[in-house]
mmCIF file of C-alpha atoms in Angstrom:
data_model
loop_
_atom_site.group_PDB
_atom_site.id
_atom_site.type_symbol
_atom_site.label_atom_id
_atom_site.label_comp_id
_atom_site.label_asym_id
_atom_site.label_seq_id
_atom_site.Cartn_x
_atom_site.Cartn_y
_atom_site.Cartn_z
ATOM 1 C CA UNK A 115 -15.094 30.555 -111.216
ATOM 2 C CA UNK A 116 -17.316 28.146 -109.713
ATOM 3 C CA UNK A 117 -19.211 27.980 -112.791
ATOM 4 C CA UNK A 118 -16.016 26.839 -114.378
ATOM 5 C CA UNK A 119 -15.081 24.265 -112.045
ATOM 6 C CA UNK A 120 -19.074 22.742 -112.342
ATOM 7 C CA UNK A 121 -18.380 22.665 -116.134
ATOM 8 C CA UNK A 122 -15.312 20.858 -115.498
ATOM 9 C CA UNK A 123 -16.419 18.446 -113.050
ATOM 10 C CA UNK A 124 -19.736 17.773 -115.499
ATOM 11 C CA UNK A 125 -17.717 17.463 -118.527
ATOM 12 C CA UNK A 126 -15.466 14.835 -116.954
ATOM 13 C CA UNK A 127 -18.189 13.220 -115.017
ATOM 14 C CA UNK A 128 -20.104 12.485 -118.535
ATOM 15 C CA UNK A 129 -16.393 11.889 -120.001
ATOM 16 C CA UNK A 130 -15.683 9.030 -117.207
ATOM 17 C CA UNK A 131 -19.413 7.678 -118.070
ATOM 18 C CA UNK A 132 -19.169 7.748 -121.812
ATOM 19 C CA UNK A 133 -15.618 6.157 -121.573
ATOM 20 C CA UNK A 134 -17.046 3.245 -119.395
ATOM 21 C CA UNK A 135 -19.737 2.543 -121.464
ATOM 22 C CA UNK A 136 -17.754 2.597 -124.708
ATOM 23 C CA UNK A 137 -14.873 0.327 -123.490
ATOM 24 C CA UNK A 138 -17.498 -2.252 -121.758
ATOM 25 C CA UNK A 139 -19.350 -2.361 -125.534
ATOM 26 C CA UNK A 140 -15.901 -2.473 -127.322
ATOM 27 C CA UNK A 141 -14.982 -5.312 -125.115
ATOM 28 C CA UNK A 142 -18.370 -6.895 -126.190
ATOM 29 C CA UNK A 143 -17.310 -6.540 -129.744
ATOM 30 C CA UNK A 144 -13.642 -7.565 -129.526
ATOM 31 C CA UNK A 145 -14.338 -10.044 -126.676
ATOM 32 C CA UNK A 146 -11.155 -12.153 -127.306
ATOM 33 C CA UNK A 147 -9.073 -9.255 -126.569
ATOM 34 C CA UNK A 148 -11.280 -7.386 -123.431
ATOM 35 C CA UNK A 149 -8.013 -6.820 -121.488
ATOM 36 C CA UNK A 150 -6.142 -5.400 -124.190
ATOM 37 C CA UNK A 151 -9.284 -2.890 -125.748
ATOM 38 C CA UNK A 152 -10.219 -1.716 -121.614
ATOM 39 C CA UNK A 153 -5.993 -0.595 -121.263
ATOM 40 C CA UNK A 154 -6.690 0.543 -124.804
ATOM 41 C CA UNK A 155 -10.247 2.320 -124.406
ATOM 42 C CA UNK A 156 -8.460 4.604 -121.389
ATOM 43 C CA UNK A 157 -5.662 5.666 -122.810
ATOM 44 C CA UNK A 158 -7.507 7.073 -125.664
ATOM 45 C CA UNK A 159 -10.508 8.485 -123.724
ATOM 46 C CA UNK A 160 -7.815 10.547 -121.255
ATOM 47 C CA UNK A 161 -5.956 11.301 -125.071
ATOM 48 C CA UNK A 162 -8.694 12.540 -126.457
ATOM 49 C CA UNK A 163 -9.686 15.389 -123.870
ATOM 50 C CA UNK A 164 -6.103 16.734 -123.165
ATOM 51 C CA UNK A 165 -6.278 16.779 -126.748
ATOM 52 C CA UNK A 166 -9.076 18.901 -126.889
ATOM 53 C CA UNK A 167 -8.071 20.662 -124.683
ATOM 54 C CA UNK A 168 -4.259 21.394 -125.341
ATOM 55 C CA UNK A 169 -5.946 22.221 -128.971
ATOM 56 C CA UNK A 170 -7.870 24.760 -127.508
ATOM 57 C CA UNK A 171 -6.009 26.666 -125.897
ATOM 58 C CA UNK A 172 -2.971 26.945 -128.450
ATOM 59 C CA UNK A 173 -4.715 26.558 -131.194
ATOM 60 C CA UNK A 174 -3.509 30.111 -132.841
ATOM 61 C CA UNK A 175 0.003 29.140 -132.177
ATOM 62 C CA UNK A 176 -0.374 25.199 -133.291
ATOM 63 C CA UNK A 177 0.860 25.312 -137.487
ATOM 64 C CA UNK A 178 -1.741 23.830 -139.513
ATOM 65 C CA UNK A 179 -1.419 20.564 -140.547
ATOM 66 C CA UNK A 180 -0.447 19.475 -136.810
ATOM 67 C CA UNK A 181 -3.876 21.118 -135.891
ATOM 68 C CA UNK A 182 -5.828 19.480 -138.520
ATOM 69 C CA UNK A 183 -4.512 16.030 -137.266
ATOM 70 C CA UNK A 184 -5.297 16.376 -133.814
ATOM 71 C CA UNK A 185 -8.681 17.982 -134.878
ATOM 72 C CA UNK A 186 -9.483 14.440 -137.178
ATOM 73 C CA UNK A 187 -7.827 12.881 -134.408
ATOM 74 C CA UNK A 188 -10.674 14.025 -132.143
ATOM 75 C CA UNK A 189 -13.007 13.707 -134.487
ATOM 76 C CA UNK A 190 -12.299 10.148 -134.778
ATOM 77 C CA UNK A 191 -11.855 9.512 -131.267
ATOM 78 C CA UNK A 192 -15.256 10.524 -130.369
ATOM 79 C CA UNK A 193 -16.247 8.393 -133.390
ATOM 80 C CA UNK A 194 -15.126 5.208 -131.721
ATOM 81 C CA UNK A 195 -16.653 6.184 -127.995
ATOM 82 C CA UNK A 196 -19.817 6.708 -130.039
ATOM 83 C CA UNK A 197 -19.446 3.257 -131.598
ATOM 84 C CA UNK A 198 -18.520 1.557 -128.213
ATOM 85 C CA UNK A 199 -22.039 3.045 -126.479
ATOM 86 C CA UNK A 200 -23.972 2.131 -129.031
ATOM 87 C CA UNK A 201 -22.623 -1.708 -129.208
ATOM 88 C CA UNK A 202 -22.923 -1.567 -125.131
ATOM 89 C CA UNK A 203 -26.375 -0.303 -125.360
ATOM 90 C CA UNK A 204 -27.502 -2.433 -127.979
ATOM 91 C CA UNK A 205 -26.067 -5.629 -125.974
ATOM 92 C CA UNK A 206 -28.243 -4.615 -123.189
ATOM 93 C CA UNK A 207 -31.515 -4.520 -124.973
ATOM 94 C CA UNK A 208 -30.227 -7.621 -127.114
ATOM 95 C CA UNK A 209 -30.145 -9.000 -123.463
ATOM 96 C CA UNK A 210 -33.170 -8.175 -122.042
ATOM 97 C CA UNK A 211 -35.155 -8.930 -125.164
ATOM 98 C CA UNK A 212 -33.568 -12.258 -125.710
ATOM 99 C CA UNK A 213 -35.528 -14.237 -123.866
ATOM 100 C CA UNK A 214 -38.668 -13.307 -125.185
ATOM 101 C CA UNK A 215 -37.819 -13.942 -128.451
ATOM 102 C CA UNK A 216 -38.017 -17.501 -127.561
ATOM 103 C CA UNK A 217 -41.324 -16.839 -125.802
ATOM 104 C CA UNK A 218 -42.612 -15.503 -129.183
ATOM 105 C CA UNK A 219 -41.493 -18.691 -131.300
ATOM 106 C CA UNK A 220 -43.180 -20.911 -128.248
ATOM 107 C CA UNK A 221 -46.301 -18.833 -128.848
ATOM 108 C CA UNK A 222 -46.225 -19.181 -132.446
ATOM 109 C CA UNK A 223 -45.843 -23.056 -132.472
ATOM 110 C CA UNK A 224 -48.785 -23.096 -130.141
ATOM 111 C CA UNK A 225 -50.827 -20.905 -132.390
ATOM 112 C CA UNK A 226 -50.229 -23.459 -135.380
ATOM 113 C CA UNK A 227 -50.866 -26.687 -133.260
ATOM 114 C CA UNK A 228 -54.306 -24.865 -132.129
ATOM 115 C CA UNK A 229 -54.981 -24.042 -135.878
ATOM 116 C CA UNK A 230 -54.211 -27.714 -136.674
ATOM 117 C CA UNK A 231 -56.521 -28.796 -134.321
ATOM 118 C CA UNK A 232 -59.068 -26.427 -135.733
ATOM 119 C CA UNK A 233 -58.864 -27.133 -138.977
ATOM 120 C CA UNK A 234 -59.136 -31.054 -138.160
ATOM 121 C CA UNK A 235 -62.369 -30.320 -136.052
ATOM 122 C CA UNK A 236 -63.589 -28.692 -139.395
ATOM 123 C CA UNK A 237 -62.307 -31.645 -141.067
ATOM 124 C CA UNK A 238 -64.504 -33.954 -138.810
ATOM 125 C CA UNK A 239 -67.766 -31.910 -138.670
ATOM 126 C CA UNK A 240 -68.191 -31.204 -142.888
ATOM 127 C CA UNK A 241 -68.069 -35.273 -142.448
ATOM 128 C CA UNK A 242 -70.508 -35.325 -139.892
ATOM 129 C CA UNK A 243 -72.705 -32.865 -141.975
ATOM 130 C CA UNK A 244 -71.630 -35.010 -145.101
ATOM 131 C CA UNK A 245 -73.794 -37.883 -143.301
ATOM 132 C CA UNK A 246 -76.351 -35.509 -142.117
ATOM 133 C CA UNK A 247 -76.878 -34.723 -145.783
ATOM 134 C CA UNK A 248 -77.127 -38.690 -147.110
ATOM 135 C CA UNK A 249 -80.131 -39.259 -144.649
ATOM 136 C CA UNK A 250 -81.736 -35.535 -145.551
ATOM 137 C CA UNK A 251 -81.707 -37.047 -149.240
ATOM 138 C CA UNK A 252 -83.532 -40.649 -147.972
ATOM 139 C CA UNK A 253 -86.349 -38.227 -146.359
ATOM 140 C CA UNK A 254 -86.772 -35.725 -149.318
ATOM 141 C CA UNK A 255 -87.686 -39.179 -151.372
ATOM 142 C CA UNK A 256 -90.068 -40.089 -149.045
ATOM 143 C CA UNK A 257 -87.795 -43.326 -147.626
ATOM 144 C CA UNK A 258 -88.149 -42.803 -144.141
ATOM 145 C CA UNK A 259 -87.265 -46.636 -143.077
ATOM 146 C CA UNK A 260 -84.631 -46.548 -145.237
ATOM 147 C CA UNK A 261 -83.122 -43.367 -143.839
ATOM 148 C CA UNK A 262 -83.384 -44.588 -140.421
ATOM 149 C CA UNK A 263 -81.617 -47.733 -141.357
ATOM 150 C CA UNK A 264 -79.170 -45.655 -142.961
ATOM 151 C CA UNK A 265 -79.207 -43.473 -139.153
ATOM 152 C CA UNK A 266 -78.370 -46.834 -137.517
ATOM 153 C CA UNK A 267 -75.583 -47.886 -140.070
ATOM 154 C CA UNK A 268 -73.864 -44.206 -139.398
ATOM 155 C CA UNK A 269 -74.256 -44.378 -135.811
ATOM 156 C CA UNK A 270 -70.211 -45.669 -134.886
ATOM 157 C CA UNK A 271 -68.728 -43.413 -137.759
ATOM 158 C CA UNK A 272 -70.558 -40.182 -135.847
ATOM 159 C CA UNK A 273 -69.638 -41.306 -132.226
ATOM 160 C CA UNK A 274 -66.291 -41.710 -133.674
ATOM 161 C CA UNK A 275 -66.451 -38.448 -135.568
ATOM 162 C CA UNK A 276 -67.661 -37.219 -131.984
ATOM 163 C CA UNK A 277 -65.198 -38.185 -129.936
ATOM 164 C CA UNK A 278 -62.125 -36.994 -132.169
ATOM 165 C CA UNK A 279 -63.688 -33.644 -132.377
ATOM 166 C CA UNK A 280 -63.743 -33.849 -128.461
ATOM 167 C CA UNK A 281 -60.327 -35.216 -128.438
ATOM 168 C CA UNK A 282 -59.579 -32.113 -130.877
ATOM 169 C CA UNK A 283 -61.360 -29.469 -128.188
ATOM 170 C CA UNK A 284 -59.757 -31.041 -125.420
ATOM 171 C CA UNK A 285 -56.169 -30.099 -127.389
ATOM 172 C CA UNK A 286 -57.014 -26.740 -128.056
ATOM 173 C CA UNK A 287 -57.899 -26.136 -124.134
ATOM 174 C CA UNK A 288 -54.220 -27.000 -123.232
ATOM 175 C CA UNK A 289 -52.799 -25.210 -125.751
ATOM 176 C CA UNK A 290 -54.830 -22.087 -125.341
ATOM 177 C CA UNK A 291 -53.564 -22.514 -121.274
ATOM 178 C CA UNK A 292 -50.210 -23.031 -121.986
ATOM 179 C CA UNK A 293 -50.245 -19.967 -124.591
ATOM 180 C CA UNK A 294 -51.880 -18.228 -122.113
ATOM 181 C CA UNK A 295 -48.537 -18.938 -119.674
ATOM 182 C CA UNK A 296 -46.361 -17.560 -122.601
ATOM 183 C CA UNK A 297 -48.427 -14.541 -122.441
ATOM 184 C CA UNK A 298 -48.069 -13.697 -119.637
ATOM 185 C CA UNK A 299 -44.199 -13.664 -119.539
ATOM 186 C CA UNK A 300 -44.604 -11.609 -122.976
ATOM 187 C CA UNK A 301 -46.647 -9.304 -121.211
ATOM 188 C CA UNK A 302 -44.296 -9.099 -118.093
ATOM 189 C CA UNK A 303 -41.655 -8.267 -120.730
ATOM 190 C CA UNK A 304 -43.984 -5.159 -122.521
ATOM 191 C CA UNK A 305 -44.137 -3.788 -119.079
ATOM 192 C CA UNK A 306 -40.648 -3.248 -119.369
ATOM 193 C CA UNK A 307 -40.424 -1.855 -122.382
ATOM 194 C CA UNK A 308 -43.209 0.353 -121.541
ATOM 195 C CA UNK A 309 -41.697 3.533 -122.308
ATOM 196 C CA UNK A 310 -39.995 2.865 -125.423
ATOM 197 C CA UNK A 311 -43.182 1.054 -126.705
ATOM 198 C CA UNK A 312 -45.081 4.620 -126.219
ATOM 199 C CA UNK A 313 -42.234 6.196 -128.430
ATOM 200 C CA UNK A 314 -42.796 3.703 -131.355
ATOM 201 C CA UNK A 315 -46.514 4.047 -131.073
ATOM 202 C CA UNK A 316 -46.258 8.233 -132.131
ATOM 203 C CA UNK A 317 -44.363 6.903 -135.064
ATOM 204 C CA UNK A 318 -45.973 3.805 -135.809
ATOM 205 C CA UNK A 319 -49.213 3.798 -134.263
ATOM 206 C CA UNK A 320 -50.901 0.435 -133.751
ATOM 207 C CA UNK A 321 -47.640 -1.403 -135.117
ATOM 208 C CA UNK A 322 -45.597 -0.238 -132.386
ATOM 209 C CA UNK A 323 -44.793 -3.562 -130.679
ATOM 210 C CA UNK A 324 -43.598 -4.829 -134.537
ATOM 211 C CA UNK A 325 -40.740 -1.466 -134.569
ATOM 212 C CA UNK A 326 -40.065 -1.839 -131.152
ATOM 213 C CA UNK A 327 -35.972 -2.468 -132.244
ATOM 214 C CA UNK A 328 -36.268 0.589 -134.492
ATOM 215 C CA UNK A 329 -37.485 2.308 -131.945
ATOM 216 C CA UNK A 330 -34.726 1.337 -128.990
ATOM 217 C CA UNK A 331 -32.075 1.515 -132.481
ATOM 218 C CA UNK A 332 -33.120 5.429 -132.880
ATOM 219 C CA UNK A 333 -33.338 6.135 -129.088
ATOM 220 C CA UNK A 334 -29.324 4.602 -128.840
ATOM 221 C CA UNK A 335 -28.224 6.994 -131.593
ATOM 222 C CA UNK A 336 -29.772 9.980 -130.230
ATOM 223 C CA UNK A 337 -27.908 9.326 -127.242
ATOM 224 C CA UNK A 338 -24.685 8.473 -128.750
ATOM 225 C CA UNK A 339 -24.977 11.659 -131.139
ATOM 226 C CA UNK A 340 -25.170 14.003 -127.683
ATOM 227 C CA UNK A 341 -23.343 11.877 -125.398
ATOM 228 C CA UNK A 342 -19.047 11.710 -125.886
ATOM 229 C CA UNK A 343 -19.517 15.169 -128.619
ATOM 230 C CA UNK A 344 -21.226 16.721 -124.937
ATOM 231 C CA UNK A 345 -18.419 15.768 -122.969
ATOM 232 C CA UNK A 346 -15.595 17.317 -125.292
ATOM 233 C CA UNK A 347 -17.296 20.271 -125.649
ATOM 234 C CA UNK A 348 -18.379 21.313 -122.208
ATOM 235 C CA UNK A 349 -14.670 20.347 -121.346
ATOM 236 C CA UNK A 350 -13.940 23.146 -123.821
ATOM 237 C CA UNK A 351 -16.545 25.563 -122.376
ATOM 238 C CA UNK A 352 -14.422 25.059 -119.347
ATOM 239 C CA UNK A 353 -11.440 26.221 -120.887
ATOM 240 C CA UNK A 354 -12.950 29.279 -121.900
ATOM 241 C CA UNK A 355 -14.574 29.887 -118.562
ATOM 242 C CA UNK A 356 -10.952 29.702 -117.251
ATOM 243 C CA UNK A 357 -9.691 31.762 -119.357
ATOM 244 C CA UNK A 358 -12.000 34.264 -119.227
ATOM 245 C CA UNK A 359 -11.553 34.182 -115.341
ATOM 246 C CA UNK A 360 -7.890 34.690 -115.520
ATOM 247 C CA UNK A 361 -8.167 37.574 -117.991
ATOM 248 C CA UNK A 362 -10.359 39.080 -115.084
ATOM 249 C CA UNK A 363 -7.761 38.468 -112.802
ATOM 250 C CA UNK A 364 -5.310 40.047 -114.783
ATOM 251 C CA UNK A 365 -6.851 43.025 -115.831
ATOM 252 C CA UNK A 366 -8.038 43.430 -111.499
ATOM 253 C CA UNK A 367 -4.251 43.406 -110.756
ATOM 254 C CA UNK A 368 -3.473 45.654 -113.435
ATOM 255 C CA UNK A 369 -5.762 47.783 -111.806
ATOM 256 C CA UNK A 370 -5.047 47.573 -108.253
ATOM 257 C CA UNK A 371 -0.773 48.388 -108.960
ATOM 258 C CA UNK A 372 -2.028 51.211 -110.906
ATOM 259 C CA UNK A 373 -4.076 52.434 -108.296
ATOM 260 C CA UNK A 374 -1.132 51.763 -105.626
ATOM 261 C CA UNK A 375 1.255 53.683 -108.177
ATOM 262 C CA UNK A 376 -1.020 56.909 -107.798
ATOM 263 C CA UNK A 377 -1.297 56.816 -103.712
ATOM 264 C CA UNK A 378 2.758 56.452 -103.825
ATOM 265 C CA UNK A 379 2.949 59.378 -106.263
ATOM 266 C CA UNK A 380 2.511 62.042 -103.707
ATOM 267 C CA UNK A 381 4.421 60.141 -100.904
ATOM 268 C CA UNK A 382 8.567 60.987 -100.081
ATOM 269 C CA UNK A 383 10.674 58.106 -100.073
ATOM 270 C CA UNK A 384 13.719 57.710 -98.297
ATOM 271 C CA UNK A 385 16.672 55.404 -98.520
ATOM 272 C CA UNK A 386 19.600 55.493 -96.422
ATOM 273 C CA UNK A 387 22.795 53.636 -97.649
ATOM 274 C CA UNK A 388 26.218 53.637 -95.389
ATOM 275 C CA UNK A 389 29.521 54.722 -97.227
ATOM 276 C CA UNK A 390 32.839 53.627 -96.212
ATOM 277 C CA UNK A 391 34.402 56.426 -94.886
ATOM 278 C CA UNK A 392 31.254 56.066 -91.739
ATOM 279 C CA UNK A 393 29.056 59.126 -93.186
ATOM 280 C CA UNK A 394 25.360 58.380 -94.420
ATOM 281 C CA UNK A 395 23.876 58.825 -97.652
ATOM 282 C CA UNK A 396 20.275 60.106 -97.889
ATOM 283 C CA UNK A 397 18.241 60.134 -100.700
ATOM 284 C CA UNK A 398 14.464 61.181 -100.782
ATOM 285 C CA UNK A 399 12.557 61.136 -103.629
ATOM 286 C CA UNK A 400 9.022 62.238 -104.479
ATOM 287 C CA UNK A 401 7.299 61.376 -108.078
ATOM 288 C CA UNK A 402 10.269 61.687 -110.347
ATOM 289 C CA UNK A 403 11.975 64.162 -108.376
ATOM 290 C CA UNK A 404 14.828 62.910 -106.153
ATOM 291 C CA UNK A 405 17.521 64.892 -103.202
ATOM 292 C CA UNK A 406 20.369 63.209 -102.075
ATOM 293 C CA UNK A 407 22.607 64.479 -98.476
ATOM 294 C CA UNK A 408 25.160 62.994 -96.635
ATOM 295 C CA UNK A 409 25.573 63.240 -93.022
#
């Protein structure tokens, strides 16, 4: 019996959570009518279980096609709960992931400004190594005046070429700190997702972090697949428990009169009942014999 009552209790205690969570995602989905889908979302989580179990427990007496609707009807029911966790579940990591996705553009326009910066330093060095080459050309010839000339003529282009290229560095530096900021936020975040990041990486490996929705999408499901269908059917493990329980108790009555029938087998019973004319009648009866006197 107390078995039966802790199936109970556990079957509505996961009911009462699967309901809340399915009502607060439906409301997500149908947000212009929240009031409307919570009165909604009760009515047909407390429908569904009597349903299952007033299906139960008449269920050879119930003609068939009314049994096959409230079956679908259950069916369907759980369906929807199912629907209504995963859309509240999915908000929630929508929610918490949200913010990073923004972190993640950030860090990608940073990563193209430093690669434009790069590629302009490149730019301004094959010039400097452009001029390097002109003068290397006056010294294979032998014209060493003329390359040092030639030095002094280049001499504002390569400070110039110098100082954008430290202009350039000086860039990168800030926008290597400032991805370094975003970073850190996106690594604040992976702490969070710690766990589920470990479950992508046995499927995915070393491209975890890029199947990390997959991941959280396959997690939801398995939850929704053993959440609401758990709660119906523990709720009908209960009935059964019950059942059983009261057969017991049946069958130990049945037992106990039987036994009380034997011990009064043996025993004389009287009864006494007063006629009108004053005299007494007795009657005493053992088993199936009975005597009857009047005094």
């Amino acid at each position: 019996m107390i078995l039966a009552l802790f199936t109970l209790l556990t079957a509505l205690a996961i009911s009462a959570v699967a309901a809340f969570y399915s009502i607060v995602g439906l409301m997500a989905i149908f947000s212009a009518s929240a009031l409307s889908i919570a009165v909604m979302g009760i009515v047909l989580e407390i429908g569904k279980l009597v349903t299952a179990s007033w299906l139960y427990q008449n269920w050879k007496r119930v003609p068939f096609l009314l049994k096959s609707y409230l079956t679908i009807a259950v069916i369907v029911l759980m369906f929807i709960t199912s629907m209504g966790i995963f859309g509240y579940l999915s908000k929630a990591h929508i929610d918490q992931g949200k913010g990073v996705a923004e972190i993640y553009l950030k860090v990608e326009r940073v990563d193209n400004r430093i690669q434009t910066q790069r590629n302009t330093i490149t730019r301004y060095e094959k010039q400097l190594l452009n001029l390097d080459t002109a003068l290397n050309k006056y010294l294979d010839l032998g014209a060493v005046s003329k390359g040092l000339a030639k030095r002094d003529e280049q001499e504002p282009e390569r400070k110039e070429l110098v100082s954008l290229i430290n202009k350039s560095q000086e860039k990168i530096d800030l926008l290597l700190e400032e991805r370094a900021e975003y970073q850190l936020q996106i690594n604040s975040f992976e702490v969070e997702i710690g766990p589920i990041k470990y479950i992508s990486a046995i499927v995915y490996g070393d491209k975890a972090l890029d199947y990390i929705d997959t991941a959280v999408r396959t997690v939801i499901l398995i939850l929704v697949f053993v959440f609401d269908p758990l709660a119906v059917l523990l709720l009908v493990s209960a009935n059964i428990s019950f059942a059983e329980y009261n057969e017991k108790r049946k069958r130990a009555l049945a037992r106990k009169r039987k036994q009380l029938e034997k011990q009064n087998e043996g025993k004389v019973k009287t009864t006494v009942t007063e006629q009108s004319n004053g005299m007494k009648k007795i009657t005493k009866q053992q088993g199936n014999v009975s005597m009857e006197y009047y005094e």
